[in-house]
Amino acid sequence: MLRLCSVSVRVWRLKKGYEVEDHMDASGIMLEEAEISALLPRAEKTRIRHSSFNSKKKFRNSSSITNDLIMEILSRLPSKSVARFRCVSKRWASMFASPYFKELFVTRSSAKPRLLFAIAEDSVWSFFSTPQLENTYEKSSSTLVAAAELHMKLSPDKLIGIYHSYDPRYFSIGYASGLIYIYGDRYMARPLICNPNTGRYVILPNRYTYRKAYSFFGFDPIGKQYKALSIRYPSGPGHNKILTLGDGDLTWRKIKCPLPQPVECSFEYVIVCFDVRSEKFTYIDVERICRLINYKGKLAVIYWEDDVDIYEICYYGKNLDDYLEKNLNVDATNELRVWVLEDVEKHEWSKYAYTWTDDTFFRRHLSIAGATASGEIVFSMRKYTPKQPFYVFYFNPERNTLQRVEIQGFGEAFKGTCSVRTFVNHVEDLDVNDLKQLKSV
């Protein structure tokens, strides 16, 4: 563990008095030998323990703590800490900005993905995360407990209020490679992109649309670019537009989206696929309304056998929660369908069906968050009420097992029931912190 001291010094000091020359700007950092050892693999621990018996003169050479060793230690820390340590010296700033360290950091972060929770109370958004469980079938307890960590809050005092809604025609929220995108009511809010870990954000240019609009968020891992896509109301005026988050100006530009006509589709529903890099559209027929997830690197659709079309419910002005409360049979057997797209060109699917009953699985209160890298499907409660337990569920299709996890740590600061959006596989990426267009709260 690294300990930050308030005293300004000019050297690194190990616990036993050995010195390594380096320069610091405004603060010193003390690394105790035991604390370094706790962070390192066994081979590194042996090397340091053996070296401690050598003469003190050896430690006066800066090569005794190499850049590789420093990067090995600090790649295990949160991105906020790494950002602060860039101020230690020019050498550290250069080292942490190197592609090698960024790749090392994201590799370690990817090995320990987290669940990300976006909680909305009126127009105030709070972001929490908790470790994402893997291999939950190995656990014996009927209910596990995980602690949530608060990262930041977005306050309406500084931002234009964005109110949550389950009506997909008026509200959009998306997650892509470490960033959150929120697009609220066209009259009351402007689109917003933020880093839920650091609190840095950018308010996008106003995007007025006729009646309703559908908005999406994606990331191009090759070009390292984030893009927001806004699709106009099909029968209304206006244009489809796209915005790129990068080093240039933030502007919405027109993009052609040739939506297929009903006579061109084999089914009533169609999946619209957008290539974030080439900005091209393709279409896949699907038989019914469904939720899209990434299942082990492949596109998959997931739905309940008795699912309803939420677009149709919202179109007729019905409240989704009230509708589910009145129409969903609480005693019904849970019949889950998962279709995995095996061949993109031929549109060939592998279809799976899973059935189970569980008294603790209150489906009317849950949403599908996504799937972990190992293929476990995550369900999360859609509402959080202070002093009431909040649960997520991990379903393992291969073993047909269900694990309930209680999330603790949201706190009692919320005044009433809040809406919750949950995202799987949240990973910290230092490239996100370097985006110049993101500003501090």
Short mmCIF file of C-alpha atoms in Angstrom, two decimals:
data_model
loop_
_atom_site.label_atom_id
_atom_site.label_comp_id
_atom_site.label_asym_id
_atom_site.label_seq_id
_atom_site.Cartn_x
_atom_site.Cartn_y
_atom_site.Cartn_z
CA MET A 1 0.00 0.00 0.00
CA LEU A 2 1.32 3.47 -0.87
CA ARG A 3 1.18 6.12 1.83
CA LEU A 4 1.04 9.77 0.78
CA CYS A 5 2.83 12.14 3.17
CA SER A 6 2.23 15.86 3.52
CA VAL A 7 5.92 16.71 3.99
CA SER A 8 7.83 17.88 0.91
CA VAL A 9 11.00 15.83 0.34
CA ARG A 10 13.50 15.28 -2.45
CA VAL A 11 14.24 11.56 -2.11
CA TRP A 12 12.48 8.21 -1.87
CA ARG A 13 13.01 6.54 1.49
CA LEU A 14 12.59 2.89 2.31
CA LYS A 15 11.66 1.91 5.85
CA LYS A 16 15.18 0.88 6.82
CA GLY A 17 16.76 4.14 5.71
CA TYR A 18 17.97 3.21 2.24
CA GLU A 19 17.71 6.07 -0.23
CA VAL A 20 17.04 6.21 -3.92
CA GLU A 21 17.57 9.57 -5.61
CA ASP A 22 14.61 11.07 -7.41
CA HIS A 23 12.87 14.42 -7.66
CA MET A 24 9.40 15.33 -6.43
CA ASP A 25 7.27 18.35 -7.03
CA ALA A 26 5.19 19.10 -3.95
CA SER A 27 4.86 15.99 -1.84
CA GLY A 28 6.77 12.95 -0.75
CA ILE A 29 5.73 9.32 -0.74
CA MET A 30 7.00 6.76 1.73
CA LEU A 31 7.10 3.15 0.61
CA GLU A 32 7.56 0.74 3.48
CA GLU A 33 9.29 -2.50 2.59
CA ALA A 34 6.45 -4.61 4.00
CA GLU A 35 3.90 -2.61 2.03
CA ILE A 36 5.81 -3.05 -1.24
CA SER A 37 6.22 -6.75 -0.54
CA ALA A 38 2.51 -7.23 -0.04
CA LEU A 39 1.83 -6.01 -3.57
CA LEU A 40 4.42 -8.07 -5.40
CA PRO A 41 4.50 -11.66 -6.69
CA ARG A 42 6.54 -14.18 -4.71
CA ALA A 43 9.59 -13.88 -6.95
CA GLU A 44 9.74 -10.12 -6.42
CA LYS A 45 9.28 -10.50 -2.67
CA THR A 46 12.27 -12.86 -2.52
CA ARG A 47 14.41 -10.42 -4.48
CA ILE A 48 13.62 -7.48 -2.19
CA ARG A 49 14.03 -9.54 0.99
CA HIS A 50 17.44 -10.77 -0.17
CA SER A 51 18.54 -7.30 -1.21
CA SER A 52 17.80 -5.83 2.21
CA PHE A 53 20.93 -7.52 3.58
CA ASN A 54 23.18 -5.83 1.05
CA SER A 55 25.06 -2.65 1.74
CA LYS A 56 23.21 0.64 1.90
CA LYS A 57 25.25 1.98 -0.98
CA LYS A 58 23.52 -0.38 -3.37
CA PHE A 59 20.20 1.27 -2.66
CA ARG A 60 21.55 4.68 -3.59
CA ASN A 61 21.44 3.56 -7.22
CA SER A 62 18.06 4.32 -8.78
CA SER A 63 18.19 0.99 -10.65
CA SER A 64 17.40 -0.85 -7.38
CA ILE A 65 13.77 0.13 -7.90
CA THR A 66 13.35 -0.06 -11.64
CA ASN A 67 10.61 1.47 -13.71
CA ASP A 68 9.24 -2.01 -14.35
CA LEU A 69 8.97 -2.64 -10.61
CA ILE A 70 7.26 0.70 -9.99
CA MET A 71 4.81 0.04 -12.81
CA GLU A 72 4.17 -3.46 -11.47
CA ILE A 73 3.19 -1.98 -8.10
CA LEU A 74 1.14 0.98 -9.27
CA SER A 75 -0.75 -0.92 -11.96
CA ARG A 76 -2.67 -2.54 -9.09
CA LEU A 77 -4.02 0.77 -7.77
CA PRO A 78 -7.23 2.61 -8.74
CA SER A 79 -7.01 5.03 -11.66
CA LYS A 80 -7.59 7.99 -9.31
CA SER A 81 -4.40 7.14 -7.40
CA VAL A 82 -2.40 6.71 -10.61
CA ALA A 83 -3.57 10.12 -11.79
CA ARG A 84 -2.33 11.73 -8.55
CA PHE A 85 1.05 9.99 -8.73
CA ARG A 86 1.72 11.56 -12.12
CA CYS A 87 2.57 14.73 -10.17
CA VAL A 88 5.44 13.03 -8.30
CA SER A 89 8.01 13.67 -11.02
CA LYS A 90 8.42 14.15 -14.75
CA ARG A 91 9.77 10.61 -15.01
CA TRP A 92 6.67 9.18 -13.38
CA ALA A 93 4.37 11.33 -15.53
CA SER A 94 6.09 10.05 -18.66
CA MET A 95 6.08 6.47 -17.40
CA PHE A 96 2.35 6.45 -16.58
CA ALA A 97 1.50 7.98 -19.96
CA SER A 98 3.36 5.24 -21.83
CA PRO A 99 1.36 2.71 -23.89
CA TYR A 100 3.07 -0.11 -21.98
CA PHE A 101 1.81 1.02 -18.57
CA LYS A 102 -1.69 1.77 -19.89
CA GLU A 103 -1.88 -1.72 -21.38
CA LEU A 104 -0.56 -3.26 -18.14
CA PHE A 105 -3.13 -1.31 -16.10
CA VAL A 106 -6.14 -2.22 -18.27
CA THR A 107 -5.02 -5.88 -18.33
CA ARG A 108 -5.03 -6.02 -14.53
CA SER A 109 -8.33 -4.13 -14.36
CA SER A 110 -9.91 -6.49 -16.91
CA ALA A 111 -8.97 -9.45 -14.75
CA LYS A 112 -11.17 -8.01 -11.98
CA PRO A 113 -14.25 -6.49 -13.65
CA ARG A 114 -16.91 -4.78 -11.55
CA LEU A 115 -20.63 -4.20 -11.55
CA LEU A 116 -21.45 -0.52 -12.06
CA PHE A 117 -24.62 0.99 -10.57
CA ALA A 118 -26.08 4.30 -11.75
CA ILE A 119 -28.68 5.44 -9.19
CA ALA A 120 -31.00 8.34 -9.99
CA GLU A 121 -32.87 10.32 -7.35
CA ASP A 122 -34.75 13.06 -9.18
CA SER A 123 -31.98 14.57 -11.35
CA VAL A 124 -29.08 13.63 -9.06
CA TRP A 125 -27.04 10.65 -10.25
CA SER A 126 -24.81 8.56 -7.96
CA PHE A 127 -22.36 5.97 -9.26
CA PHE A 128 -21.31 2.92 -7.26
CA SER A 129 -19.41 -0.24 -8.14
CA THR A 130 -18.80 -3.59 -6.54
CA PRO A 131 -16.57 -6.57 -7.45
CA GLN A 132 -18.18 -8.78 -10.06
CA LEU A 133 -18.43 -12.38 -8.92
CA GLU A 134 -17.01 -15.18 -11.00
CA ASN A 135 -17.73 -18.91 -10.65
CA THR A 136 -20.57 -18.24 -8.23
CA TYR A 137 -21.66 -21.89 -8.35
CA GLU A 138 -18.68 -22.69 -6.12
CA LYS A 139 -20.21 -20.67 -3.28
CA SER A 140 -22.21 -22.52 -0.66
CA SER A 141 -24.18 -19.68 0.89
CA SER A 142 -27.74 -19.09 -0.32
CA THR A 143 -27.13 -15.33 -0.23
CA LEU A 144 -23.74 -13.68 -0.57
CA VAL A 145 -22.90 -10.11 0.42
CA ALA A 146 -20.86 -7.59 -1.59
CA ALA A 147 -19.83 -4.08 -0.55
CA ALA A 148 -20.51 -1.17 -2.91
CA GLU A 149 -18.05 1.70 -3.32
CA LEU A 150 -19.31 5.22 -4.03
CA HIS A 151 -17.36 6.90 -6.83
CA MET A 152 -19.12 10.19 -7.50
CA LYS A 153 -22.34 12.19 -7.70
CA LEU A 154 -23.63 14.41 -10.47
CA SER A 155 -25.56 17.30 -8.97
CA PRO A 156 -28.18 19.48 -10.67
CA ASP A 157 -26.50 22.51 -9.09
CA LYS A 158 -23.73 22.17 -11.66
CA LEU A 159 -25.40 20.25 -14.48
CA ILE A 160 -28.61 20.50 -16.41
CA GLY A 161 -30.99 18.07 -14.75
CA ILE A 162 -31.41 14.70 -16.46
CA TYR A 163 -34.38 12.81 -15.05
CA HIS A 164 -34.57 9.05 -15.34
CA SER A 165 -37.39 7.36 -17.23
CA TYR A 166 -38.10 3.78 -18.24
CA ASP A 167 -39.75 5.02 -21.42
CA PRO A 168 -37.08 4.29 -24.07
CA ARG A 169 -38.51 6.95 -26.37
CA TYR A 170 -37.61 9.79 -24.01
CA PHE A 171 -34.58 8.57 -22.11
CA SER A 172 -31.35 6.74 -23.01
CA ILE A 173 -28.45 5.58 -20.88
CA GLY A 174 -25.52 3.55 -22.14
CA TYR A 175 -22.12 2.28 -21.05
CA ALA A 176 -19.06 1.78 -23.25
CA SER A 177 -15.48 1.09 -22.21
CA GLY A 178 -15.48 3.02 -18.93
CA LEU A 179 -17.80 5.91 -19.84
CA ILE A 180 -21.50 6.55 -19.18
CA TYR A 181 -23.79 8.30 -21.69
CA ILE A 182 -27.09 9.84 -20.55
CA TYR A 183 -29.64 11.45 -22.85
CA GLY A 184 -32.80 12.75 -21.22
CA ASP A 185 -35.84 14.78 -22.18
CA ARG A 186 -35.22 16.89 -25.30
CA TYR A 187 -36.69 20.01 -23.62
CA MET A 188 -35.08 19.77 -20.18
CA ALA A 189 -31.63 18.25 -20.69
CA ARG A 190 -28.64 17.99 -22.95
CA PRO A 191 -26.74 14.73 -23.60
CA LEU A 192 -24.00 14.02 -21.09
CA ILE A 193 -20.90 11.78 -21.11
CA CYS A 194 -19.09 11.16 -17.83
CA ASN A 195 -16.43 9.02 -16.23
CA PRO A 196 -18.21 7.35 -13.27
CA ASN A 197 -14.93 6.73 -11.46
CA THR A 198 -13.36 10.18 -11.55
CA GLY A 199 -16.37 12.45 -12.00
CA ARG A 200 -15.03 14.13 -15.12
CA TYR A 201 -17.74 14.88 -17.67
CA VAL A 202 -18.70 16.75 -20.80
CA ILE A 203 -22.10 18.20 -21.70
CA LEU A 204 -22.76 17.69 -25.41
CA PRO A 205 -24.31 20.26 -27.74
CA ASN A 206 -28.08 20.47 -27.67
CA ARG A 207 -29.81 17.83 -29.78
CA TYR A 208 -33.41 18.88 -30.29
CA THR A 209 -35.60 16.24 -31.93
CA TYR A 210 -39.18 16.13 -33.11
CA ARG A 211 -41.41 14.29 -30.62
CA LYS A 212 -39.18 11.36 -29.70
CA ALA A 213 -35.70 10.13 -30.45
CA TYR A 214 -33.58 7.06 -29.80
CA SER A 215 -29.97 7.54 -28.75
CA PHE A 216 -27.08 5.08 -28.38
CA PHE A 217 -23.44 5.04 -27.28
CA GLY A 218 -20.50 2.95 -28.51
CA PHE A 219 -16.71 2.62 -28.60
CA ASP A 220 -14.32 1.83 -31.45
CA PRO A 221 -11.44 -0.17 -29.87
CA ILE A 222 -9.26 0.21 -32.97
CA GLY A 223 -9.60 3.94 -33.51
CA LYS A 224 -10.02 4.53 -29.75
CA GLN A 225 -13.06 6.72 -30.32
CA TYR A 226 -16.39 7.06 -28.51
CA LYS A 227 -19.47 7.89 -30.57
CA ALA A 228 -23.03 8.90 -29.69
CA LEU A 229 -25.76 8.10 -32.21
CA SER A 230 -29.14 9.85 -32.30
CA ILE A 231 -31.89 8.36 -34.48
CA ARG A 232 -34.79 10.67 -35.35
CA TYR A 233 -38.45 9.80 -34.94
CA PRO A 234 -39.25 7.62 -38.01
CA SER A 235 -42.26 9.59 -39.29
CA GLY A 236 -41.07 13.05 -38.25
CA PRO A 237 -38.77 15.72 -39.68
CA GLY A 238 -35.11 16.14 -38.89
CA HIS A 239 -31.98 14.06 -39.46
CA ASN A 240 -30.13 11.17 -37.89
CA LYS A 241 -26.92 12.47 -36.34
CA ILE A 242 -23.70 11.22 -34.80
CA LEU A 243 -21.10 12.80 -32.51
CA THR A 244 -17.49 11.72 -31.98
CA LEU A 245 -15.76 12.24 -28.64
CA GLY A 246 -12.11 12.94 -29.34
CA ASP A 247 -9.66 15.79 -29.69
CA GLY A 248 -11.77 17.76 -32.17
CA ASP A 249 -14.85 19.89 -31.75
CA LEU A 250 -17.99 18.36 -30.27
CA THR A 251 -20.51 18.67 -33.06
CA TRP A 252 -23.45 16.59 -34.25
CA ARG A 253 -23.10 15.66 -37.91
CA LYS A 254 -25.62 14.08 -40.24
CA ILE A 255 -25.51 10.38 -40.97
CA LYS A 256 -27.64 8.26 -43.29
CA CYS A 257 -29.63 5.49 -41.66
CA PRO A 258 -31.62 3.64 -44.34
CA LEU A 259 -34.15 1.92 -42.09
CA PRO A 260 -35.66 -1.17 -43.77
CA GLN A 261 -39.28 -0.96 -44.88
CA PRO A 262 -41.84 -3.42 -43.46
CA VAL A 263 -42.03 -5.29 -46.77
CA GLU A 264 -38.28 -5.96 -46.57
CA CYS A 265 -38.47 -7.69 -43.18
CA SER A 266 -39.43 -11.29 -42.54
CA PHE A 267 -40.55 -10.48 -39.00
CA GLU A 268 -42.22 -7.61 -37.18
CA TYR A 269 -39.02 -6.80 -35.28
CA VAL A 270 -35.51 -6.15 -36.56
CA ILE A 271 -32.12 -5.68 -34.87
CA VAL A 272 -30.33 -2.59 -36.16
CA CYS A 273 -26.55 -3.11 -36.08
CA PHE A 274 -24.25 -0.10 -36.26
CA ASP A 275 -20.52 -0.45 -36.90
CA VAL A 276 -18.97 2.26 -34.74
CA ARG A 277 -15.79 2.37 -36.82
CA SER A 278 -17.19 2.35 -40.40
CA GLU A 279 -20.50 3.99 -39.39
CA LYS A 280 -22.43 1.51 -41.53
CA PHE A 281 -25.82 -0.03 -40.71
CA THR A 282 -26.88 -3.66 -41.14
CA TYR A 283 -30.04 -5.46 -40.07
CA ILE A 284 -30.96 -8.81 -38.58
CA ASP A 285 -34.52 -10.14 -38.43
CA VAL A 286 -35.76 -11.30 -35.06
CA GLU A 287 -39.07 -12.89 -34.17
CA ARG A 288 -40.02 -10.86 -31.12
CA ILE A 289 -39.09 -8.10 -28.69
CA CYS A 290 -35.91 -8.97 -26.80
CA ARG A 291 -32.91 -7.65 -24.89
CA LEU A 292 -29.47 -7.65 -26.56
CA ILE A 293 -26.40 -8.81 -24.62
CA ASN A 294 -22.79 -9.73 -25.29
CA TYR A 295 -22.61 -13.47 -24.57
CA LYS A 296 -19.01 -14.71 -24.58
CA GLY A 297 -18.09 -12.31 -27.38
CA LYS A 298 -21.15 -13.04 -29.51
CA LEU A 299 -24.39 -11.16 -30.03
CA ALA A 300 -27.23 -12.79 -28.12
CA VAL A 301 -30.89 -12.00 -27.57
CA ILE A 302 -32.54 -12.82 -24.28
CA TYR A 303 -36.18 -12.69 -23.25
CA TRP A 304 -38.78 -14.23 -20.97
CA GLU A 305 -41.42 -16.43 -22.53
CA ASP A 306 -44.16 -14.11 -21.21
CA ASP A 307 -42.31 -10.85 -22.03
CA VAL A 308 -44.28 -7.79 -23.10
CA ASP A 309 -43.35 -5.05 -25.56
CA ILE A 310 -42.39 -2.12 -23.30
CA TYR A 311 -42.44 0.21 -26.31
CA GLU A 312 -46.10 -0.60 -26.83
CA ILE A 313 -46.87 -0.16 -23.12
CA CYS A 314 -45.17 3.24 -23.03
CA TYR A 315 -46.78 4.28 -26.32
CA TYR A 316 -50.24 3.99 -24.73
CA GLY A 317 -49.11 6.01 -21.72
CA LYS A 318 -49.01 3.14 -19.22
CA ASN A 319 -46.64 3.06 -16.26
CA LEU A 320 -44.28 0.11 -16.67
CA ASP A 321 -44.04 -0.64 -12.93
CA ASP A 322 -47.81 -0.55 -12.49
CA TYR A 323 -48.31 -2.76 -15.53
CA LEU A 324 -45.87 -5.41 -14.30
CA GLU A 325 -47.37 -5.30 -10.82
CA LYS A 326 -50.85 -5.99 -12.15
CA ASN A 327 -50.13 -8.36 -15.03
CA LEU A 328 -47.05 -10.43 -14.16
CA ASN A 329 -47.92 -13.63 -12.34
CA VAL A 330 -45.59 -13.76 -9.35
CA ASP A 331 -46.00 -17.54 -9.08
CA ALA A 332 -45.25 -18.15 -12.74
CA THR A 333 -42.36 -20.42 -13.71
CA ASN A 334 -39.34 -18.50 -14.95
CA GLU A 335 -38.89 -19.50 -18.60
CA LEU A 336 -35.80 -17.79 -20.02
CA ARG A 337 -34.84 -17.91 -23.70
CA VAL A 338 -31.34 -17.16 -24.97
CA TRP A 339 -30.44 -17.06 -28.66
CA VAL A 340 -26.75 -16.78 -29.61
CA LEU A 341 -25.83 -15.56 -33.10
CA GLU A 342 -23.33 -18.11 -34.43
CA ASP A 343 -23.08 -16.95 -38.06
CA VAL A 344 -23.47 -13.23 -38.76
CA GLU A 345 -23.70 -13.61 -42.54
CA LYS A 346 -26.20 -16.46 -42.58
CA HIS A 347 -28.08 -15.25 -39.48
CA GLU A 348 -27.83 -18.65 -37.82
CA TRP A 349 -28.72 -18.88 -34.12
CA SER A 350 -28.14 -21.38 -31.34
CA LYS A 351 -31.29 -21.40 -29.22
CA TYR A 352 -31.43 -22.30 -25.53
CA ALA A 353 -34.27 -22.51 -23.01
CA TYR A 354 -33.94 -22.48 -19.22
CA THR A 355 -36.65 -23.05 -16.64
CA TRP A 356 -36.51 -22.68 -12.88
CA THR A 357 -38.52 -21.62 -9.85
CA ASP A 358 -37.15 -19.62 -6.95
CA ASP A 359 -39.10 -17.85 -4.20
CA THR A 360 -36.41 -15.18 -3.84
CA PHE A 361 -36.32 -14.30 -7.55
CA PHE A 362 -38.90 -11.48 -7.89
CA ARG A 363 -38.78 -11.07 -11.64
CA ARG A 364 -41.15 -8.10 -11.78
CA HIS A 365 -38.59 -6.07 -9.81
CA LEU A 366 -35.58 -7.10 -11.91
CA SER A 367 -33.89 -6.07 -15.14
CA ILE A 368 -31.34 -7.91 -17.27
CA ALA A 369 -27.95 -6.27 -16.72
CA GLY A 370 -25.94 -8.43 -19.13
CA ALA A 371 -23.56 -11.38 -19.02
CA THR A 372 -20.11 -11.83 -17.47
CA ALA A 373 -17.10 -12.98 -19.48
CA SER A 374 -17.64 -16.53 -18.19
CA GLY A 375 -21.23 -16.53 -19.44
CA GLU A 376 -23.21 -15.93 -16.26
CA ILE A 377 -26.31 -13.79 -16.85
CA VAL A 378 -26.76 -10.99 -14.31
CA PHE A 379 -30.15 -9.70 -13.15
CA SER A 380 -30.42 -6.59 -10.98
CA MET A 381 -33.21 -4.88 -9.08
CA ARG A 382 -34.59 -1.81 -10.89
CA LYS A 383 -35.32 0.17 -7.71
CA TYR A 384 -33.48 0.93 -4.50
CA THR A 385 -35.33 1.88 -1.32
CA PRO A 386 -33.36 3.03 1.76
CA LYS A 387 -33.28 0.50 4.61
CA GLN A 388 -34.44 -2.24 2.22
CA PRO A 389 -32.10 -4.94 0.82
CA PHE A 390 -30.89 -4.61 -2.75
CA TYR A 391 -30.08 -7.77 -4.72
CA VAL A 392 -28.41 -8.90 -7.91
CA PHE A 393 -28.66 -12.45 -9.24
CA TYR A 394 -26.12 -14.50 -11.18
CA PHE A 395 -27.60 -17.22 -13.37
CA ASN A 396 -25.23 -19.89 -14.69
CA PRO A 397 -26.80 -21.41 -17.84
CA GLU A 398 -24.40 -24.34 -18.00
CA ARG A 399 -25.21 -25.49 -14.46
CA ASN A 400 -28.71 -24.03 -14.29
CA THR A 401 -27.88 -22.44 -10.92
CA LEU A 402 -28.96 -19.12 -9.46
CA GLN A 403 -26.90 -17.17 -6.90
CA ARG A 404 -28.34 -14.21 -4.99
CA VAL A 405 -26.00 -11.42 -3.84
CA GLU A 406 -27.02 -8.61 -1.50
CA ILE A 407 -25.35 -5.31 -2.32
CA GLN A 408 -24.60 -3.21 0.75
CA GLY A 409 -23.16 0.29 0.97
CA PHE A 410 -25.59 2.47 -0.99
CA GLY A 411 -26.20 4.22 2.31
CA GLU A 412 -29.17 6.05 3.77
CA ALA A 413 -28.51 9.37 2.03
CA PHE A 414 -31.33 8.78 -0.42
CA LYS A 415 -34.67 10.21 0.67
CA GLY A 416 -36.95 7.83 -1.19
CA THR A 417 -37.12 5.08 -3.77
CA CYS A 418 -34.56 5.54 -6.57
CA SER A 419 -34.18 4.12 -10.06
CA VAL A 420 -31.14 1.90 -10.66
CA ARG A 421 -29.37 1.02 -13.89
CA THR A 422 -26.78 -1.77 -13.64
CA PHE A 423 -23.90 -2.47 -16.05
CA VAL A 424 -21.65 -5.54 -16.13
CA ASN A 425 -17.92 -5.84 -16.88
CA HIS A 426 -16.95 -2.32 -15.79
CA VAL A 427 -13.19 -1.88 -16.27
CA GLU A 428 -11.00 1.14 -15.52
CA ASP A 429 -8.98 2.42 -18.49
CA LEU A 430 -6.36 5.16 -18.18
CA ASP A 431 -7.03 6.31 -21.74
CA VAL A 432 -10.44 7.46 -20.50
CA ASN A 433 -8.75 9.73 -17.94
CA ASP A 434 -6.68 11.37 -20.68
CA LEU A 435 -9.66 12.55 -22.73
CA LYS A 436 -9.15 16.31 -22.87
CA GLN A 437 -12.82 17.08 -23.47
CA LEU A 438 -13.82 15.68 -20.08
CA LYS A 439 -13.88 18.34 -17.38
CA SER A 440 -13.77 18.04 -13.60
CA VAL A 441 -16.98 18.36 -11.59
#
